[in-house]
Amino acid sequence: MSEKESMSEELEDTISQFRKESRSQSVKEPGFIKETSNLINKASDYLEGKSSNQIYETHPRQITLESTSSSGSKSKRNEEQKKNLQFSETSTRTETSQSLSSLTGRIAEYQALVNFLSHETVEVSPQVSEENQKHLGLETTCKDNFTVNLEAKGLQEFPKDILKIKYVKHLYLDKNQIKTFQGADSGDLLGLEILSLQENGLSSLPSEIQLLHNLRILNVSHNHISHVPKEISQLGNIRQLFFYNNYIENFPSDLECLGNLEILSLGKNKLRHIPDTLPSLKYLRVLNLEYNQLTIFPKALCFLPKLISLDLTGNLISSLPKEIRELKNLETLLLDHNKLTFLAVEIFQLLKIKELQLADNKLEVISHKIENFRELRILILDKNLLKNIPEKICCCAMLECLTLSDNKLTELPKNIHKLNNLRKLHVNRNNMVKITDSISHLNNICSLEFSGNIIAGVPIEIKNCQKIIKIELNYNKIMYFPLGLCALDSLYYLSVNGNYISEIPADISFSKQLLHLELSENKLLIFSEHFCSLINLKYLDLGKNQIKKIPASISNMISLHVLILCCNKFETFPRELCTLENLRVLDLSENQLQKISSDICNLKGIQKLNFSSNQFIHFPIELCQLQSLEQLNISQIKGRKLTRLPGELSNMTQLKELDISNNAIREIPRNIGELRNLVSLHAYNNQISYIPPSLLSLNDLQQLNLSVGNNLTALPSAIYNLFSLKEINFDDNPLLRPPMEICKGKQLYTIARYLQRADERDDIEKILEKIFQIVANNITETNFEFLCQKLNLANSETDMPTKSTVSLSERAHQALVIWKTQSNKLSLTAAALRDQLIRALTMIGAYEIMDKITALNLFTRAIKF
């Protein structure tokens, strides 16, 4: 996780919780959608601070069916969500710092504003919302509506017994291995109204599906279904049908019999054709056909009279039919990632359209007839070939979100200020020379992005846009910090990376509401004192400038959690940083540091440190005092190489990630096993020749990289003890045990198995040698002659010139060695030699020797046990 992503964890703990839940569901499955999670997820897109080098903005979408009777309950639900959100926001900031208390109300207002910034308008019927809650485990039990959730229970058969419960109507069996309904009583199946079988590995629908006459919602998304059986036509009451992410190549012909179907999801399949009979689904309102293989816009879609949402994202459609004008009720049309070169003029007859997404096509022109879209709220035109936007777009008075990134625009429409409802305007990576002064009339604008253009300045009039909460102006030609930004009382996120700013104005001191500020890759020579007035700032990136010193007043920045100062001109560690008690992340990589001040121990809460590519003479032992540290990077790809690690490294008991790569370290500390929490160890490109035994006790270790430039010749047999290991790399070591070809697959099992067998071979070799000694020390002259005969040893091989002076024991041992050498030429293993020798001893009646060998075997097994 990058620092930018982790920065807002504390600020948005409530938001991230909702986001985590909402993203775990398919955004194309209306039966399982959470309205609250959706709204929060949209808001978080603005709070996260997306990287400016994204190719284009992504727009998560959710499709739901609006119930005509839901207005009352929906309004009540929205009020409750707003109250809960504001309460969570307030409590989060209170815990963070008393100094943020004055911001609480303002941030809550920002959050309310952000909720309008999203790309979609979501309506959730009471029925759908209730079903979603149950899918999340919020199950209700009542006489008319009983839900059973058996998700991920390892089931391989349909749970027929559970249906004996009288009122089971909603059954969730996701993430199991159920392939059939065999054994279930047909009478029990009749009561089911909702059935979800996502992620069961289904290759086809069980034929018993036709027994579910009362089924209203069927979800078999994320399976391996290639064909929909004709029995599906028996489900006369079905309203919502989900086949998302399967392998269906032909549109199910029997679906036309489902006259009551309202929602159909066939996204992420392999459809190439849509049948002309589709219009028989006269009540269909939501249709998802995204990411299929459609090369034309099927005309049959144009005659679905009640269709309000159509998703054709990710197909191969190059043009639109004239008949598209027949979709009189269409509100949402998604055509991202297709091959469109122009828009048929008839599309502008869709007067009810509210959301139109056309990103990643090849459009060169947008017709002036766009003025007909008086209800349009969301227009996404990223990643096309547009050189201008028609002035008539300003007739789309309801427009709230307009994104035009990755085109060839040089200017915006002159009267864009007439879009009074515009909340979000993104024009990244175009050829914009300036930001028009009239932007100051966009009184409701909340998010503004003009990164990747050739803009030299920002009009002072931007100060009138008092609702702006986020601005990105990365990689332009800006030489002076825009003063107008300092007057924006609601601005909390500002990113101006990759410009030519050399000075920070005093006016920035008034931007005390700022939480996130990025000014990397500019021309700053000093860490401005004015930054130190930003007492609520949590994230500050001043990397890739020419800063040498830190002012003492930085201690005023009591809320600072993340500080990026990489690629500057620091020659000594700035002790002033040690006053930042709340600092969690510090990056001073690619500077000229030689030592670390002992005051660094004052950073009681520091979790991540990056000191890579500096000029340390020795490993800074002062770091070993940081018991809260979780990540340490001291790789020296551009810096002075370290030759050893101190044993005190083990004091950092919370350390999870350690990067010591690109140094000249010869050995890993023998007590490294005391770093019990270590998850990742990168030590490639060093001179390490030995893995200490204690490393093999790191039970949580998941990544181990000792490749390139190290000198390992053998791996320890007990490496299999690292049972959590997921990624290993020993490439470019002179390995003999195991040989390098065994390690190239980077599979722990393969390496451990080889070492285990090698150990077994070594053990047998040792046992065989002990047997030789037992035989040599206990055999008689007569038995020795018989043994030579049984082992096919010629007399010339056993007779020695000095036979009178060489003892029988020595002759016998030498004979056995000769016999082993000859047998090895025949590729006989040590185990085969042992067995052959024991048989020969048995045949000559050397029972005393056999007893001793048996005792040896018993002893060896006992030791292993």
mmCIF file of N, CA, C and O in Angstrom, residues 262-309:
data_model
loop_
_atom_site.group_PDB
_atom_site.id
_atom_site.type_symbol
_atom_site.label_atom_id
_atom_site.label_comp_id
_atom_site.label_asym_id
_atom_site.label_seq_id
_atom_site.Cartn_x
_atom_site.Cartn_y
_atom_site.Cartn_z
ATOM 1 N N GLU A 262 -37.839 -8.382 -15.366
ATOM 2 C CA GLU A 262 -37.572 -6.950 -15.281
ATOM 3 C C GLU A 262 -36.071 -6.626 -15.303
ATOM 4 O O GLU A 262 -35.675 -5.565 -15.770
ATOM 5 N N ILE A 263 -35.252 -7.526 -14.766
ATOM 6 C CA ILE A 263 -33.806 -7.312 -14.733
ATOM 7 C C ILE A 263 -33.112 -8.556 -15.286
ATOM 8 O O ILE A 263 -33.376 -9.665 -14.835
ATOM 9 N N LEU A 264 -32.212 -8.359 -16.244
ATOM 10 C CA LEU A 264 -31.470 -9.464 -16.838
ATOM 11 C C LEU A 264 -29.998 -9.066 -16.931
ATOM 12 O O LEU A 264 -29.640 -8.051 -17.537
ATOM 13 N N SER A 265 -29.142 -9.864 -16.283
ATOM 14 C CA SER A 265 -27.705 -9.606 -16.302
ATOM 15 C C SER A 265 -26.987 -10.761 -16.987
ATOM 16 O O SER A 265 -26.960 -11.877 -16.483
ATOM 17 N N LEU A 266 -26.414 -10.473 -18.155
ATOM 18 C CA LEU A 266 -25.631 -11.452 -18.908
ATOM 19 C C LEU A 266 -24.238 -10.888 -19.202
ATOM 20 O O LEU A 266 -23.578 -11.288 -20.157
ATOM 21 N N GLY A 267 -23.786 -9.968 -18.370
ATOM 22 C CA GLY A 267 -22.467 -9.387 -18.548
ATOM 23 C C GLY A 267 -21.365 -10.411 -18.348
ATOM 24 O O GLY A 267 -21.534 -11.427 -17.683
ATOM 25 N N LYS A 268 -20.211 -10.145 -18.962
ATOM 26 C CA LYS A 268 -19.042 -11.004 -18.865
ATOM 27 C C LYS A 268 -19.337 -12.436 -19.276
ATOM 28 O O LYS A 268 -19.091 -13.382 -18.539
ATOM 29 N N ASN A 269 -19.892 -12.593 -20.462
ATOM 30 C CA ASN A 269 -20.062 -13.894 -21.090
ATOM 31 C C ASN A 269 -19.398 -13.852 -22.461
ATOM 32 O O ASN A 269 -18.483 -13.046 -22.674
ATOM 33 N N LYS A 270 -19.847 -14.683 -23.395
ATOM 34 C CA LYS A 270 -19.213 -14.737 -24.710
ATOM 35 C C LYS A 270 -20.245 -14.582 -25.827
ATOM 36 O O LYS A 270 -20.142 -15.184 -26.890
ATOM 37 N N LEU A 271 -21.231 -13.738 -25.578
ATOM 38 C CA LEU A 271 -22.318 -13.549 -26.542
ATOM 39 C C LEU A 271 -21.840 -12.788 -27.773
ATOM 40 O O LEU A 271 -21.140 -11.781 -27.665
ATOM 41 N N ARG A 272 -22.240 -13.271 -28.957
ATOM 42 C CA ARG A 272 -21.920 -12.590 -30.212
ATOM 43 C C ARG A 272 -23.166 -12.084 -30.919
ATOM 44 O O ARG A 272 -23.062 -11.273 -31.845
ATOM 45 N N HIS A 273 -24.318 -12.565 -30.467
ATOM 46 C CA HIS A 273 -25.558 -12.262 -31.187
ATOM 47 C C HIS A 273 -26.708 -12.165 -30.197
ATOM 48 O O HIS A 273 -26.760 -12.908 -29.200
ATOM 49 N N ILE A 274 -27.630 -11.254 -30.466
ATOM 50 C CA ILE A 274 -28.855 -11.105 -29.673
ATOM 51 C C ILE A 274 -30.043 -11.417 -30.590
ATOM 52 O O ILE A 274 -30.163 -10.826 -31.672
ATOM 53 N N PRO A 275 -30.940 -12.319 -30.208
ATOM 54 C CA PRO A 275 -32.036 -12.726 -31.096
ATOM 55 C C PRO A 275 -33.074 -11.607 -31.291
ATOM 56 O O PRO A 275 -33.254 -10.751 -30.432
ATOM 57 N N ASP A 276 -33.740 -11.651 -32.433
ATOM 58 C CA ASP A 276 -34.761 -10.653 -32.746
ATOM 59 C C ASP A 276 -35.998 -10.792 -31.866
ATOM 60 O O ASP A 276 -36.843 -9.890 -31.836
ATOM 61 N N THR A 277 -36.112 -11.924 -31.175
ATOM 62 C CA THR A 277 -37.293 -12.157 -30.327
ATOM 63 C C THR A 277 -37.191 -11.475 -28.964
ATOM 64 O O THR A 277 -38.123 -11.550 -28.170
ATOM 65 N N LEU A 278 -36.081 -10.815 -28.688
ATOM 66 C CA LEU A 278 -35.884 -10.197 -27.378
ATOM 67 C C LEU A 278 -37.000 -9.221 -26.993
ATOM 68 O O LEU A 278 -37.384 -9.153 -25.818
ATOM 69 N N PRO A 279 -37.563 -8.439 -27.914
ATOM 70 C CA PRO A 279 -38.618 -7.486 -27.532
ATOM 71 C C PRO A 279 -39.840 -8.118 -26.880
ATOM 72 O O PRO A 279 -40.685 -7.390 -26.324
ATOM 73 N N SER A 280 -39.951 -9.453 -26.918
ATOM 74 C CA SER A 280 -41.079 -10.098 -26.220
ATOM 75 C C SER A 280 -40.966 -9.908 -24.707
ATOM 76 O O SER A 280 -41.946 -10.102 -23.984
ATOM 77 N N LEU A 281 -39.780 -9.525 -24.232
ATOM 78 C CA LEU A 281 -39.615 -9.219 -22.806
ATOM 79 C C LEU A 281 -40.082 -7.776 -22.589
ATOM 80 O O LEU A 281 -39.302 -6.862 -22.337
ATOM 81 N N LYS A 282 -41.376 -7.590 -22.656
ATOM 82 C CA LYS A 282 -41.935 -6.230 -22.708
ATOM 83 C C LYS A 282 -41.839 -5.479 -21.384
ATOM 84 O O LYS A 282 -42.048 -4.265 -21.353
ATOM 85 N N TYR A 283 -41.533 -6.187 -20.289
ATOM 86 C CA TYR A 283 -41.403 -5.509 -19.001
ATOM 87 C C TYR A 283 -39.937 -5.332 -18.578
ATOM 88 O O TYR A 283 -39.659 -4.855 -17.480
ATOM 89 N N LEU A 284 -39.026 -5.703 -19.439
ATOM 90 C CA LEU A 284 -37.611 -5.620 -19.083
ATOM 91 C C LEU A 284 -37.197 -4.156 -18.908
ATOM 92 O O LEU A 284 -37.415 -3.325 -19.801
ATOM 93 N N ARG A 285 -36.598 -3.851 -17.774
ATOM 94 C CA ARG A 285 -36.210 -2.474 -17.462
ATOM 95 C C ARG A 285 -34.696 -2.304 -17.333
ATOM 96 O O ARG A 285 -34.171 -1.221 -17.561
ATOM 97 N N VAL A 286 -33.989 -3.359 -16.951
ATOM 98 C CA VAL A 286 -32.537 -3.276 -16.781
ATOM 99 C C VAL A 286 -31.893 -4.437 -17.518
ATOM 100 O O VAL A 286 -32.234 -5.599 -17.276
ATOM 101 N N LEU A 287 -30.941 -4.131 -18.412
ATOM 102 C CA LEU A 287 -30.266 -5.160 -19.194
ATOM 103 C C LEU A 287 -28.766 -4.902 -19.173
ATOM 104 O O LEU A 287 -28.291 -3.826 -19.546
ATOM 105 N N ASN A 288 -28.022 -5.902 -18.720
ATOM 106 C CA ASN A 288 -26.568 -5.801 -18.651
ATOM 107 C C ASN A 288 -25.940 -6.804 -19.617
ATOM 108 O O ASN A 288 -26.063 -8.014 -19.429
ATOM 109 N N LEU A 289 -25.269 -6.284 -20.633
ATOM 110 C CA LEU A 289 -24.575 -7.115 -21.628
ATOM 111 C C LEU A 289 -23.107 -6.706 -21.733
ATOM 112 O O LEU A 289 -22.476 -6.889 -22.782
ATOM 113 N N GLU A 290 -22.547 -6.171 -20.668
ATOM 114 C CA GLU A 290 -21.172 -5.680 -20.722
ATOM 115 C C GLU A 290 -20.182 -6.822 -20.924
ATOM 116 O O GLU A 290 -20.404 -7.954 -20.548
ATOM 117 N N TYR A 291 -19.059 -6.466 -21.529
ATOM 118 C CA TYR A 291 -17.932 -7.395 -21.729
ATOM 119 C C TYR A 291 -18.364 -8.729 -22.337
ATOM 120 O O TYR A 291 -18.097 -9.787 -21.814
ATOM 121 N N ASN A 292 -19.039 -8.610 -23.474
ATOM 122 C CA ASN A 292 -19.305 -9.756 -24.330
ATOM 123 C C ASN A 292 -18.536 -9.556 -25.633
ATOM 124 O O ASN A 292 -17.528 -8.834 -25.641
ATOM 125 N N GLN A 293 -19.000 -10.145 -26.711
ATOM 126 C CA GLN A 293 -18.272 -10.040 -27.980
ATOM 127 C C GLN A 293 -19.186 -9.541 -29.093
ATOM 128 O O GLN A 293 -19.089 -9.969 -30.245
ATOM 129 N N LEU A 294 -20.048 -8.608 -28.739
ATOM 130 C CA LEU A 294 -20.991 -8.041 -29.706
ATOM 131 C C LEU A 294 -20.262 -7.050 -30.611
ATOM 132 O O LEU A 294 -19.592 -6.132 -30.130
ATOM 133 N N THR A 295 -20.398 -7.215 -31.905
ATOM 134 C CA THR A 295 -19.734 -6.323 -32.860
ATOM 135 C C THR A 295 -20.671 -5.246 -33.392
ATOM 136 O O THR A 295 -20.210 -4.261 -33.970
ATOM 137 N N ILE A 296 -21.965 -5.442 -33.225
ATOM 138 C CA ILE A 296 -22.945 -4.435 -33.631
ATOM 139 C C ILE A 296 -23.910 -4.182 -32.482
ATOM 140 O O ILE A 296 -24.079 -5.024 -31.596
ATOM 141 N N PHE A 297 -24.524 -3.016 -32.499
ATOM 142 C CA PHE A 297 -25.549 -2.696 -31.524
ATOM 143 C C PHE A 297 -26.826 -3.414 -31.995
ATOM 144 O O PHE A 297 -27.400 -3.052 -33.017
ATOM 145 N N PRO A 298 -27.266 -4.452 -31.275
ATOM 146 C CA PRO A 298 -28.415 -5.237 -31.754
ATOM 147 C C PRO A 298 -29.688 -4.385 -31.845
ATOM 148 O O PRO A 298 -30.093 -3.749 -30.865
ATOM 149 N N LYS A 299 -30.309 -4.381 -33.009
ATOM 150 C CA LYS A 299 -31.521 -3.593 -33.190
ATOM 151 C C LYS A 299 -32.641 -4.062 -32.279
ATOM 152 O O LYS A 299 -33.520 -3.272 -31.894
ATOM 153 N N ALA A 300 -32.625 -5.344 -31.918
ATOM 154 C CA ALA A 300 -33.680 -5.875 -31.059
ATOM 155 C C ALA A 300 -33.747 -5.125 -29.735
ATOM 156 O O ALA A 300 -34.822 -5.007 -29.133
ATOM 157 N N LEU A 301 -32.610 -4.613 -29.277
ATOM 158 C CA LEU A 301 -32.598 -3.879 -28.006
ATOM 159 C C LEU A 301 -33.418 -2.602 -28.082
ATOM 160 O O LEU A 301 -33.876 -2.092 -27.062
ATOM 161 N N CYS A 302 -33.570 -2.097 -29.282
ATOM 162 C CA CYS A 302 -34.244 -0.801 -29.456
ATOM 163 C C CYS A 302 -35.758 -0.897 -29.288
ATOM 164 O O CYS A 302 -36.444 0.133 -29.277
ATOM 165 N N PHE A 303 -36.264 -2.099 -29.165
ATOM 166 C CA PHE A 303 -37.719 -2.271 -29.080
ATOM 167 C C PHE A 303 -38.141 -2.892 -27.761
ATOM 168 O O PHE A 303 -39.112 -3.660 -27.701
ATOM 169 N N LEU A 304 -37.404 -2.542 -26.730
ATOM 170 C CA LEU A 304 -37.780 -2.918 -25.370
ATOM 171 C C LEU A 304 -38.418 -1.678 -24.744
ATOM 172 O O LEU A 304 -37.722 -0.772 -24.267
ATOM 173 N N PRO A 305 -39.743 -1.589 -24.743
ATOM 174 C CA PRO A 305 -40.433 -0.322 -24.448
ATOM 175 C C PRO A 305 -40.194 0.227 -23.057
ATOM 176 O O PRO A 305 -40.260 1.432 -22.849
ATOM 177 N N LYS A 306 -39.899 -0.631 -22.071
ATOM 178 C CA LYS A 306 -39.753 -0.161 -20.696
ATOM 179 C C LYS A 306 -38.301 -0.079 -20.233
ATOM 180 O O LYS A 306 -38.029 0.170 -19.063
ATOM 181 N N LEU A 307 -37.371 -0.300 -21.144
ATOM 182 C CA LEU A 307 -35.964 -0.328 -20.757
ATOM 183 C C LEU A 307 -35.514 1.044 -20.249
ATOM 184 O O LEU A 307 -35.676 2.062 -20.926
ATOM 185 N N ILE A 308 -34.934 1.060 -19.040
ATOM 186 C CA ILE A 308 -34.427 2.313 -18.479
ATOM 187 C C ILE A 308 -32.900 2.286 -18.325
ATOM 188 O O ILE A 308 -32.281 3.335 -18.207
ATOM 189 N N SER A 309 -32.292 1.092 -18.324
ATOM 190 C CA SER A 309 -30.844 1.002 -18.159
ATOM 191 C C SER A 309 -30.279 -0.066 -19.080
ATOM 192 O O SER A 309 -30.728 -1.214 -19.059
#
